[in-house]
Amino acid sequence: MTTARTARGRSAGRPTLEEVAARAGVGRGTVSRVINGSPRVSEETRAAVEAAVAELGYVPNRAARALAANRTDAIALVVPEPEARFFAEPYFSDIVRGVGAALADTDMQLLLTLVGGDRERRRLAQYLASHRVDGVLLVSVHADDPLPDLLEQLGIPVVISGRRSEDEPLASVDSDNFEGARTAVAHLVARGRRTIATIAGPLDVYGARRRLDGYRAALAEAHLAELTAHGDFTEEGGRRAMTELLARAPHLDAVFAASDLMASGARQVLREHGHRIPEDTALIGFDDSSIARHMDPPLTSVRQPIEEMGRAMAELLLAEITATEPSRPSLILPTELVVRASS
């Protein structure tokens, strides 16, 4: 039986590695090394193989390559938050954008998983236990979340966004939450504000605790008293906390909110109580999201490089996946105060 040939002389259907080798006049292993970027090939041989690949229209079988290397060519981006919060907060979309940029020139597929409750967590655990992905990016980790420890037990490379504590054992990428908050409050002090409140984030999130620490440090330097209420990084949480603060201190003259969304909720309550921003009460947020730029007045906010954090997370994870021994680095990126009309 003869095999049908195309007009250019190659066999019908998908070209094989063997056909590329025959066309280039080399062995199958040599073709494989060229395709996988091995340096152990001469430039002349590499050129011959690349020419044969182009002429035949050969496309590597990624699934077969991944199987041979005991890889899946997929990583999971896991967000242990309910769907409503994921789509409401610009932080998450910026992280995804940064991760996508880092993976754009790789063969890795990105799987997004939201874990809003115990049922989703159990389903994810079963999925990961079957080694369907090469690594995991874990975003928005709470102190009591069992997922990081589960991933470590499964031996799956993982990078988390935001440490769980000062002694985080896993690879992590974070922003300088302490210095960002300290700088924001020092700015308010420099503008002559003396009754400076904060709307802190949930204290089971290490980043929220560090922002509260930064607030306290700036007040201590200025010998000013603390005025604290707690929110949950949501707009409604900011409204509730601001209502509480005004009940305790009706004449406060500044508020540092630990997220732009909470600052947005605080602004609504301040206006409802007749506070002009910034004339009566200055307001600062954290994240420098699109919300900050579009508020009225535009919101002073601490910019954390969220897209860069996502990109760094993906790059660290790719390095951890290929490493013979996990290095588990910890990367802290600087923040910047962006001053606008609200302060």
mmCIF file of C-alpha atoms in Angstrom:
data_model
loop_
_atom_site.group_PDB
_atom_site.id
_atom_site.type_symbol
_atom_site.label_atom_id
_atom_site.label_comp_id
_atom_site.label_asym_id
_atom_site.label_seq_id
_atom_site.Cartn_x
_atom_site.Cartn_y
_atom_site.Cartn_z
ATOM 1 C CA MET A 1 0.000 0.000 0.000
ATOM 2 C CA THR A 2 1.361 3.428 -0.885
ATOM 3 C CA THR A 3 0.868 6.541 1.228
ATOM 4 C CA ALA A 4 -0.872 9.488 -0.381
ATOM 5 C CA ARG A 5 1.388 12.483 -0.944
ATOM 6 C CA THR A 6 0.601 16.173 -1.100
ATOM 7 C CA ALA A 7 1.637 18.348 -4.013
ATOM 8 C CA ARG A 8 4.783 19.382 -2.073
ATOM 9 C CA GLY A 9 5.795 15.738 -1.568
ATOM 10 C CA ARG A 10 5.022 15.272 2.119
ATOM 11 C CA SER A 11 2.626 12.653 3.419
ATOM 12 C CA ALA A 12 -1.020 13.626 3.891
ATOM 13 C CA GLY A 13 -2.069 14.394 7.442
ATOM 14 C CA ARG A 14 0.101 15.685 10.246
ATOM 15 C CA PRO A 15 3.893 15.540 9.581
ATOM 16 C CA THR A 16 5.825 13.366 12.016
ATOM 17 C CA LEU A 17 9.092 13.830 13.848
ATOM 18 C CA GLU A 18 10.570 11.026 11.719
ATOM 19 C CA GLU A 19 9.682 12.864 8.491
ATOM 20 C CA VAL A 20 11.397 16.006 9.760
ATOM 21 C CA ALA A 21 14.486 13.969 10.640
ATOM 22 C CA ALA A 22 14.560 12.349 7.187
ATOM 23 C CA ARG A 23 14.155 15.692 5.429
ATOM 24 C CA ALA A 24 16.948 17.290 7.516
ATOM 25 C CA GLY A 25 19.228 14.252 7.223
ATOM 26 C CA VAL A 26 19.597 13.810 10.971
ATOM 27 C CA GLY A 27 18.365 11.453 13.666
ATOM 28 C CA ARG A 28 15.037 11.699 15.469
ATOM 29 C CA GLY A 29 16.780 12.599 18.740
ATOM 30 C CA THR A 30 18.551 15.520 17.094
ATOM 31 C CA VAL A 31 15.246 16.928 15.879
ATOM 32 C CA SER A 32 13.823 16.578 19.382
ATOM 33 C CA ARG A 33 16.784 18.469 20.860
ATOM 34 C CA VAL A 34 16.370 21.328 18.376
ATOM 35 C CA ILE A 35 12.631 21.606 19.037
ATOM 36 C CA ASN A 36 13.196 21.640 22.794
ATOM 37 C CA GLY A 37 15.891 24.331 22.552
ATOM 38 C CA SER A 38 18.849 22.190 23.604
ATOM 39 C CA PRO A 39 22.237 23.926 23.211
ATOM 40 C CA ARG A 40 23.872 20.589 22.347
ATOM 41 C CA VAL A 41 23.292 21.054 18.607
ATOM 42 C CA SER A 42 25.510 22.796 16.054
ATOM 43 C CA GLU A 43 24.201 25.899 14.308
ATOM 44 C CA GLU A 44 24.391 24.131 10.943
ATOM 45 C CA THR A 45 22.290 21.209 12.190
ATOM 46 C CA ARG A 46 19.833 23.531 13.912
ATOM 47 C CA ALA A 47 19.344 25.474 10.674
ATOM 48 C CA ALA A 48 18.743 22.261 8.696
ATOM 49 C CA VAL A 49 16.153 21.021 11.181
ATOM 50 C CA GLU A 50 14.377 24.386 11.355
ATOM 51 C CA ALA A 51 14.240 24.490 7.549
ATOM 52 C CA ALA A 52 12.709 20.993 7.462
ATOM 53 C CA VAL A 53 10.184 21.964 10.144
ATOM 54 C CA ALA A 54 9.147 25.027 8.126
ATOM 55 C CA GLU A 55 8.970 23.125 4.819
ATOM 56 C CA LEU A 56 6.864 20.283 6.196
ATOM 57 C CA GLY A 57 4.716 22.473 8.452
ATOM 58 C CA TYR A 58 5.563 20.308 11.460
ATOM 59 C CA VAL A 59 3.822 21.244 14.737
ATOM 60 C CA PRO A 60 5.162 19.589 17.937
ATOM 61 C CA ASN A 61 2.689 17.427 19.809
ATOM 62 C CA ARG A 62 2.567 19.324 23.101
ATOM 63 C CA ALA A 63 0.543 16.647 24.865
ATOM 64 C CA ALA A 64 3.078 13.942 24.008
ATOM 65 C CA ARG A 65 5.992 16.168 25.007
ATOM 66 C CA ALA A 66 4.368 17.006 28.320
ATOM 67 C CA LEU A 67 3.609 13.341 29.025
ATOM 68 C CA ALA A 68 7.184 12.336 28.276
ATOM 69 C CA ALA A 69 8.465 15.011 30.651
ATOM 70 C CA ASN A 70 5.911 14.108 33.339
ATOM 71 C CA ARG A 71 4.350 17.545 32.888
ATOM 72 C CA THR A 72 0.877 18.860 32.128
ATOM 73 C CA ASP A 73 1.879 22.261 30.705
ATOM 74 C CA ALA A 74 -0.836 23.827 32.862
ATOM 75 C CA ILE A 75 -0.872 25.918 36.015
ATOM 76 C CA ALA A 76 -3.814 26.879 38.194
ATOM 77 C CA LEU A 77 -4.578 30.361 39.466
ATOM 78 C CA VAL A 78 -6.596 29.727 42.622
ATOM 79 C CA VAL A 79 -8.554 32.516 44.313
ATOM 80 C CA PRO A 80 -10.148 31.416 47.617
ATOM 81 C CA GLU A 81 -12.849 34.073 47.459
ATOM 82 C CA PRO A 82 -16.523 34.089 46.421
ATOM 83 C CA GLU A 83 -17.298 34.945 42.817
ATOM 84 C CA ALA A 84 -18.933 38.272 43.740
ATOM 85 C CA ARG A 85 -15.761 39.589 45.343
ATOM 86 C CA PHE A 86 -13.526 38.365 42.523
ATOM 87 C CA PHE A 87 -15.459 40.321 39.901
ATOM 88 C CA ALA A 88 -15.992 43.384 42.118
ATOM 89 C CA GLU A 89 -12.345 44.068 42.984
ATOM 90 C CA PRO A 90 -9.972 45.395 40.292
ATOM 91 C CA TYR A 91 -7.073 43.820 42.223
ATOM 92 C CA PHE A 92 -7.901 40.355 40.913
ATOM 93 C CA SER A 93 -8.233 41.342 37.257
ATOM 94 C CA ASP A 94 -4.878 43.129 37.453
ATOM 95 C CA ILE A 95 -3.238 40.009 38.919
ATOM 96 C CA VAL A 96 -4.707 37.882 36.112
ATOM 97 C CA ARG A 97 -3.451 40.386 33.535
ATOM 98 C CA GLY A 98 0.082 40.214 34.944
ATOM 99 C CA VAL A 99 0.068 36.416 35.074
ATOM 100 C CA GLY A 100 -1.204 36.256 31.495
ATOM 101 C CA ALA A 101 1.578 38.568 30.309
ATOM 102 C CA ALA A 102 4.227 36.343 31.911
ATOM 103 C CA LEU A 103 2.792 33.188 30.333
ATOM 104 C CA ALA A 104 2.150 34.685 26.887
ATOM 105 C CA ASP A 105 5.389 33.377 25.381
ATOM 106 C CA THR A 106 5.243 29.963 27.058
ATOM 107 C CA ASP A 107 3.315 26.754 26.349
ATOM 108 C CA MET A 108 1.576 26.938 29.731
ATOM 109 C CA GLN A 109 -2.208 26.951 29.943
ATOM 110 C CA LEU A 110 -3.772 28.979 32.758
ATOM 111 C CA LEU A 111 -6.719 27.527 34.689
ATOM 112 C CA LEU A 112 -8.671 29.998 36.850
ATOM 113 C CA THR A 113 -10.405 28.487 39.880
ATOM 114 C CA LEU A 114 -12.545 30.333 42.434
ATOM 115 C CA VAL A 115 -12.905 28.623 45.802
ATOM 116 C CA GLY A 116 -15.765 30.233 47.659
ATOM 117 C CA GLY A 117 -16.544 27.516 50.198
ATOM 118 C CA ASP A 118 -15.739 24.090 51.605
ATOM 119 C CA ARG A 119 -17.383 22.210 48.734
ATOM 120 C CA GLU A 120 -15.237 23.980 46.118
ATOM 121 C CA ARG A 121 -12.161 23.473 48.290
ATOM 122 C CA ARG A 122 -12.749 19.709 48.478
ATOM 123 C CA ARG A 123 -13.314 19.513 44.718
ATOM 124 C CA LEU A 124 -10.111 21.466 44.081
ATOM 125 C CA ALA A 125 -8.153 19.241 46.474
ATOM 126 C CA GLN A 126 -9.255 16.138 44.548
ATOM 127 C CA TYR A 127 -8.342 17.758 41.246
ATOM 128 C CA LEU A 128 -4.886 18.832 42.397
ATOM 129 C CA ALA A 129 -4.191 15.484 44.071
ATOM 130 C CA SER A 130 -4.426 13.858 40.645
ATOM 131 C CA HIS A 131 -1.584 16.119 39.462
ATOM 132 C CA ARG A 132 -3.545 17.801 36.682
ATOM 133 C CA VAL A 133 -1.356 20.929 36.887
ATOM 134 C CA ASP A 134 2.378 21.595 37.183
ATOM 135 C CA GLY A 135 1.997 24.351 39.765
ATOM 136 C CA VAL A 136 -0.393 26.703 41.541
ATOM 137 C CA LEU A 137 -0.636 30.468 41.949
ATOM 138 C CA LEU A 138 -2.595 31.213 45.111
ATOM 139 C CA VAL A 139 -4.092 34.693 45.526
ATOM 140 C CA SER A 140 -5.787 36.358 48.531
ATOM 141 C CA VAL A 141 -4.742 33.891 51.225
ATOM 142 C CA HIS A 142 -6.311 34.074 54.687
ATOM 143 C CA ALA A 143 -4.394 32.949 57.750
ATOM 144 C CA ASP A 144 -6.609 29.924 58.419
ATOM 145 C CA ASP A 145 -6.829 28.749 54.792
ATOM 146 C CA PRO A 146 -5.760 25.072 54.565
ATOM 147 C CA LEU A 147 -4.937 25.251 50.827
ATOM 148 C CA PRO A 148 -1.260 26.281 51.115
ATOM 149 C CA ASP A 149 -0.471 23.416 53.497
ATOM 150 C CA LEU A 150 -2.411 20.976 51.303
ATOM 151 C CA LEU A 151 -0.406 22.009 48.240
ATOM 152 C CA GLU A 152 2.830 21.575 50.157
ATOM 153 C CA GLN A 153 1.771 18.081 51.258
ATOM 154 C CA LEU A 154 0.976 17.180 47.647
ATOM 155 C CA GLY A 155 4.422 18.353 46.563
ATOM 156 C CA ILE A 156 2.966 20.804 44.021
ATOM 157 C CA PRO A 157 5.049 23.942 43.366
ATOM 158 C CA VAL A 158 3.155 26.976 44.632
ATOM 159 C CA VAL A 159 3.615 30.746 44.783
ATOM 160 C CA ILE A 160 1.261 32.833 46.897
ATOM 161 C CA SER A 161 0.311 36.482 46.560
ATOM 162 C CA GLY A 162 0.740 38.000 49.983
ATOM 163 C CA ARG A 163 2.411 36.188 52.841
ATOM 164 C CA ARG A 164 0.434 34.597 55.667
ATOM 165 C CA SER A 165 3.004 35.705 58.241
ATOM 166 C CA GLU A 166 6.465 37.167 58.564
ATOM 167 C CA ASP A 167 7.874 33.622 58.400
ATOM 168 C CA GLU A 168 5.996 32.460 55.279
ATOM 169 C CA PRO A 169 7.604 29.123 54.233
ATOM 170 C CA LEU A 170 6.257 29.119 50.669
ATOM 171 C CA ALA A 171 7.416 31.161 47.708
ATOM 172 C CA SER A 172 5.580 34.479 47.779
ATOM 173 C CA VAL A 173 5.193 37.875 46.134
ATOM 174 C CA ASP A 174 3.905 40.810 48.147
ATOM 175 C CA SER A 175 3.887 44.593 48.154
ATOM 176 C CA ASP A 176 5.352 46.689 50.960
ATOM 177 C CA ASN A 177 2.071 47.115 52.794
ATOM 178 C CA PHE A 178 3.660 48.546 55.943
ATOM 179 C CA GLU A 179 5.605 51.313 54.211
ATOM 180 C CA GLY A 180 2.716 52.110 51.883
ATOM 181 C CA ALA A 181 0.370 52.725 54.814
ATOM 182 C CA ARG A 182 2.988 54.587 56.854
ATOM 183 C CA THR A 183 3.694 56.939 53.937
ATOM 184 C CA ALA A 184 -0.030 57.605 53.404
ATOM 185 C CA VAL A 185 -0.650 58.536 57.023
ATOM 186 C CA ALA A 186 2.551 60.613 57.203
ATOM 187 C CA HIS A 187 1.178 62.581 54.224
ATOM 188 C CA LEU A 188 -2.010 63.313 56.166
ATOM 189 C CA VAL A 189 -0.002 64.422 59.189
ATOM 190 C CA ALA A 190 2.083 66.722 56.989
ATOM 191 C CA ARG A 191 -1.143 68.306 55.704
ATOM 192 C CA GLY A 192 -2.077 69.238 59.259
ATOM 193 C CA ARG A 193 -4.607 66.484 59.975
ATOM 194 C CA ARG A 194 -4.774 65.451 63.611
ATOM 195 C CA THR A 195 -7.767 63.120 64.075
ATOM 196 C CA ILE A 196 -6.804 60.437 61.578
ATOM 197 C CA ALA A 197 -8.924 57.297 61.467
ATOM 198 C CA THR A 198 -8.290 54.072 59.607
ATOM 199 C CA ILE A 199 -10.620 51.500 58.108
ATOM 200 C CA ALA A 200 -8.522 48.355 58.417
ATOM 201 C CA GLY A 201 -8.935 45.213 56.361
ATOM 202 C CA PRO A 202 -9.695 41.765 57.817
ATOM 203 C CA LEU A 203 -6.959 40.837 60.273
ATOM 204 C CA ASP A 204 -6.758 37.233 59.070
ATOM 205 C CA VAL A 205 -5.014 38.693 56.000
ATOM 206 C CA TYR A 206 -1.352 39.440 56.721
ATOM 207 C CA GLY A 207 -1.260 42.361 54.277
ATOM 208 C CA ALA A 208 -4.157 44.027 56.119
ATOM 209 C CA ARG A 209 -2.326 43.631 59.424
ATOM 210 C CA ARG A 210 0.801 45.223 57.939
ATOM 211 C CA ARG A 211 -1.220 48.191 56.660
ATOM 212 C CA LEU A 212 -2.636 48.649 60.143
ATOM 213 C CA ASP A 213 0.902 48.445 61.562
ATOM 214 C CA GLY A 214 2.029 51.147 59.124
ATOM 215 C CA TYR A 215 -0.876 53.391 60.152
ATOM 216 C CA ARG A 216 0.019 52.957 63.815
ATOM 217 C CA ALA A 217 3.708 53.617 63.210
ATOM 218 C CA ALA A 218 2.986 56.940 61.468
ATOM 219 C CA LEU A 219 0.672 58.053 64.274
ATOM 220 C CA ALA A 220 3.239 57.086 66.897
ATOM 221 C CA GLU A 221 5.867 59.188 65.115
ATOM 222 C CA ALA A 222 3.454 62.165 65.218
ATOM 223 C CA HIS A 223 2.284 61.453 68.802
ATOM 224 C CA LEU A 224 -1.326 61.145 67.662
ATOM 225 C CA ALA A 225 -4.057 58.827 68.959
ATOM 226 C CA GLU A 226 -5.398 55.866 66.965
ATOM 227 C CA LEU A 227 -8.977 55.633 65.734
ATOM 228 C CA THR A 228 -9.665 52.253 64.152
ATOM 229 C CA ALA A 229 -12.616 50.412 62.628
ATOM 230 C CA HIS A 230 -12.514 47.172 60.684
ATOM 231 C CA GLY A 231 -13.891 46.398 57.230
ATOM 232 C CA ASP A 232 -13.662 43.512 54.793
ATOM 233 C CA PHE A 233 -12.157 45.134 51.661
ATOM 234 C CA THR A 234 -15.656 45.699 50.218
ATOM 235 C CA GLU A 235 -17.550 48.935 49.560
ATOM 236 C CA GLU A 236 -20.285 47.976 52.001
ATOM 237 C CA GLY A 237 -17.652 47.145 54.604
ATOM 238 C CA GLY A 238 -16.252 50.641 54.140
ATOM 239 C CA ARG A 239 -19.707 52.148 54.640
ATOM 240 C CA ARG A 240 -20.269 50.237 57.879
ATOM 241 C CA ALA A 241 -16.854 51.108 59.269
ATOM 242 C CA MET A 242 -17.196 54.797 58.363
ATOM 243 C CA THR A 243 -20.588 54.970 60.059
ATOM 244 C CA GLU A 244 -19.011 53.493 63.192
ATOM 245 C CA LEU A 245 -16.108 55.948 63.092
ATOM 246 C CA LEU A 246 -18.361 59.011 62.773
ATOM 247 C CA ALA A 247 -20.459 57.817 65.705
ATOM 248 C CA ARG A 248 -17.289 57.708 67.800
ATOM 249 C CA ALA A 249 -15.556 60.814 66.387
ATOM 250 C CA PRO A 250 -17.964 63.110 64.461
ATOM 251 C CA HIS A 251 -15.251 65.705 63.812
ATOM 252 C CA LEU A 252 -12.481 63.444 62.519
ATOM 253 C CA ASP A 253 -10.486 65.187 59.799
ATOM 254 C CA ALA A 254 -8.851 62.319 57.881
ATOM 255 C CA VAL A 255 -9.431 58.669 56.991
ATOM 256 C CA PHE A 256 -6.970 56.112 55.661
ATOM 257 C CA ALA A 257 -8.838 53.140 54.176
ATOM 258 C CA ALA A 258 -6.942 49.918 53.546
ATOM 259 C CA SER A 259 -8.496 49.531 50.065
ATOM 260 C CA ASP A 260 -9.967 51.789 47.398
ATOM 261 C CA LEU A 261 -13.286 49.960 47.583
ATOM 262 C CA MET A 262 -13.574 50.655 51.313
ATOM 263 C CA ALA A 263 -12.570 54.276 50.659
ATOM 264 C CA SER A 264 -15.409 54.491 48.139
ATOM 265 C CA GLY A 265 -17.899 53.304 50.746
ATOM 266 C CA ALA A 266 -16.440 55.698 53.320
ATOM 267 C CA ARG A 267 -16.797 58.634 50.910
ATOM 268 C CA GLN A 268 -20.520 57.964 50.527
ATOM 269 C CA VAL A 269 -21.075 58.024 54.287
ATOM 270 C CA LEU A 270 -18.933 61.137 54.785
ATOM 271 C CA ARG A 271 -20.994 62.992 52.191
ATOM 272 C CA GLU A 272 -24.244 61.798 53.741
ATOM 273 C CA HIS A 273 -23.064 63.318 57.056
ATOM 274 C CA GLY A 274 -22.152 66.636 55.451
ATOM 275 C CA HIS A 275 -18.373 66.177 55.380
ATOM 276 C CA ARG A 276 -16.672 67.869 52.433
ATOM 277 C CA ILE A 277 -13.706 66.019 50.937
ATOM 278 C CA PRO A 278 -10.966 67.126 51.467
ATOM 279 C CA GLU A 279 -11.950 70.423 53.151
ATOM 280 C CA ASP A 280 -13.469 68.779 56.244
ATOM 281 C CA THR A 281 -12.120 65.248 55.947
ATOM 282 C CA ALA A 282 -9.221 64.045 53.833
ATOM 283 C CA LEU A 283 -9.468 60.533 52.410
ATOM 284 C CA ILE A 284 -6.826 58.060 51.215
ATOM 285 C CA GLY A 285 -7.232 54.535 49.837
ATOM 286 C CA PHE A 286 -4.921 51.656 48.970
ATOM 287 C CA ASP A 287 -4.364 49.887 45.600
ATOM 288 C CA ASP A 288 -4.584 52.878 43.200
ATOM 289 C CA SER A 289 -7.216 51.039 41.189
ATOM 290 C CA SER A 290 -9.421 52.538 38.473
ATOM 291 C CA ILE A 291 -11.891 53.339 41.266
ATOM 292 C CA ALA A 292 -9.427 55.862 42.713
ATOM 293 C CA ARG A 293 -9.009 57.722 39.436
ATOM 294 C CA HIS A 294 -12.750 57.957 38.759
ATOM 295 C CA MET A 295 -13.955 59.015 42.196
ATOM 296 C CA ASP A 296 -15.176 62.559 42.863
ATOM 297 C CA PRO A 297 -12.885 64.027 43.992
ATOM 298 C CA PRO A 298 -10.147 61.736 42.596
ATOM 299 C CA LEU A 299 -8.795 59.574 45.411
ATOM 300 C CA THR A 300 -5.280 59.751 46.790
ATOM 301 C CA SER A 301 -4.187 56.127 46.996
ATOM 302 C CA VAL A 302 -1.204 53.884 47.654
ATOM 303 C CA ARG A 303 -0.215 52.257 44.400
ATOM 304 C CA GLN A 304 0.923 48.685 44.643
ATOM 305 C CA PRO A 305 2.274 47.247 41.374
ATOM 306 C CA ILE A 306 -0.438 44.612 41.034
ATOM 307 C CA GLU A 307 0.216 43.593 37.420
ATOM 308 C CA GLU A 308 3.925 43.377 38.179
ATOM 309 C CA MET A 309 3.085 41.191 41.179
ATOM 310 C CA GLY A 310 1.102 38.824 38.946
ATOM 311 C CA ARG A 311 3.937 38.694 36.436
ATOM 312 C CA ALA A 312 6.496 38.047 39.173
ATOM 313 C CA MET A 313 4.350 35.287 40.664
ATOM 314 C CA ALA A 314 4.149 33.468 37.339
ATOM 315 C CA GLU A 315 7.879 33.842 36.705
ATOM 316 C CA LEU A 316 8.743 32.499 40.160
ATOM 317 C CA LEU A 317 6.385 29.564 39.667
ATOM 318 C CA LEU A 318 7.897 28.667 36.296
ATOM 319 C CA ALA A 319 11.330 28.660 37.950
ATOM 320 C CA GLU A 320 10.052 26.502 40.825
ATOM 321 C CA ILE A 321 8.510 23.991 38.395
ATOM 322 C CA THR A 322 11.797 23.426 36.561
ATOM 323 C CA ALA A 323 14.068 23.592 39.618
ATOM 324 C CA THR A 324 15.597 20.388 40.964
ATOM 325 C CA GLU A 325 15.227 21.727 44.510
ATOM 326 C CA PRO A 326 12.599 24.313 45.552
ATOM 327 C CA SER A 327 14.149 27.661 46.521
ATOM 328 C CA ARG A 328 10.911 29.273 47.757
ATOM 329 C CA PRO A 329 11.953 32.907 47.355
ATOM 330 C CA SER A 330 10.090 35.814 48.958
ATOM 331 C CA LEU A 331 9.745 38.983 46.883
ATOM 332 C CA ILE A 332 8.455 42.300 48.270
ATOM 333 C CA LEU A 333 7.726 45.034 45.731
ATOM 334 C CA PRO A 334 7.718 48.755 46.610
ATOM 335 C CA THR A 335 4.593 50.900 46.839
ATOM 336 C CA GLU A 336 4.069 54.550 45.892
ATOM 337 C CA LEU A 337 1.697 57.214 47.205
ATOM 338 C CA VAL A 338 -0.261 58.818 44.355
ATOM 339 C CA VAL A 339 -1.561 62.158 45.622
ATOM 340 C CA ARG A 340 -4.867 63.439 44.217
ATOM 341 C CA ALA A 341 -7.542 65.916 45.232
ATOM 342 C CA SER A 342 -9.071 63.862 48.097
ATOM 343 C CA SER A 343 -6.205 64.681 50.455
#
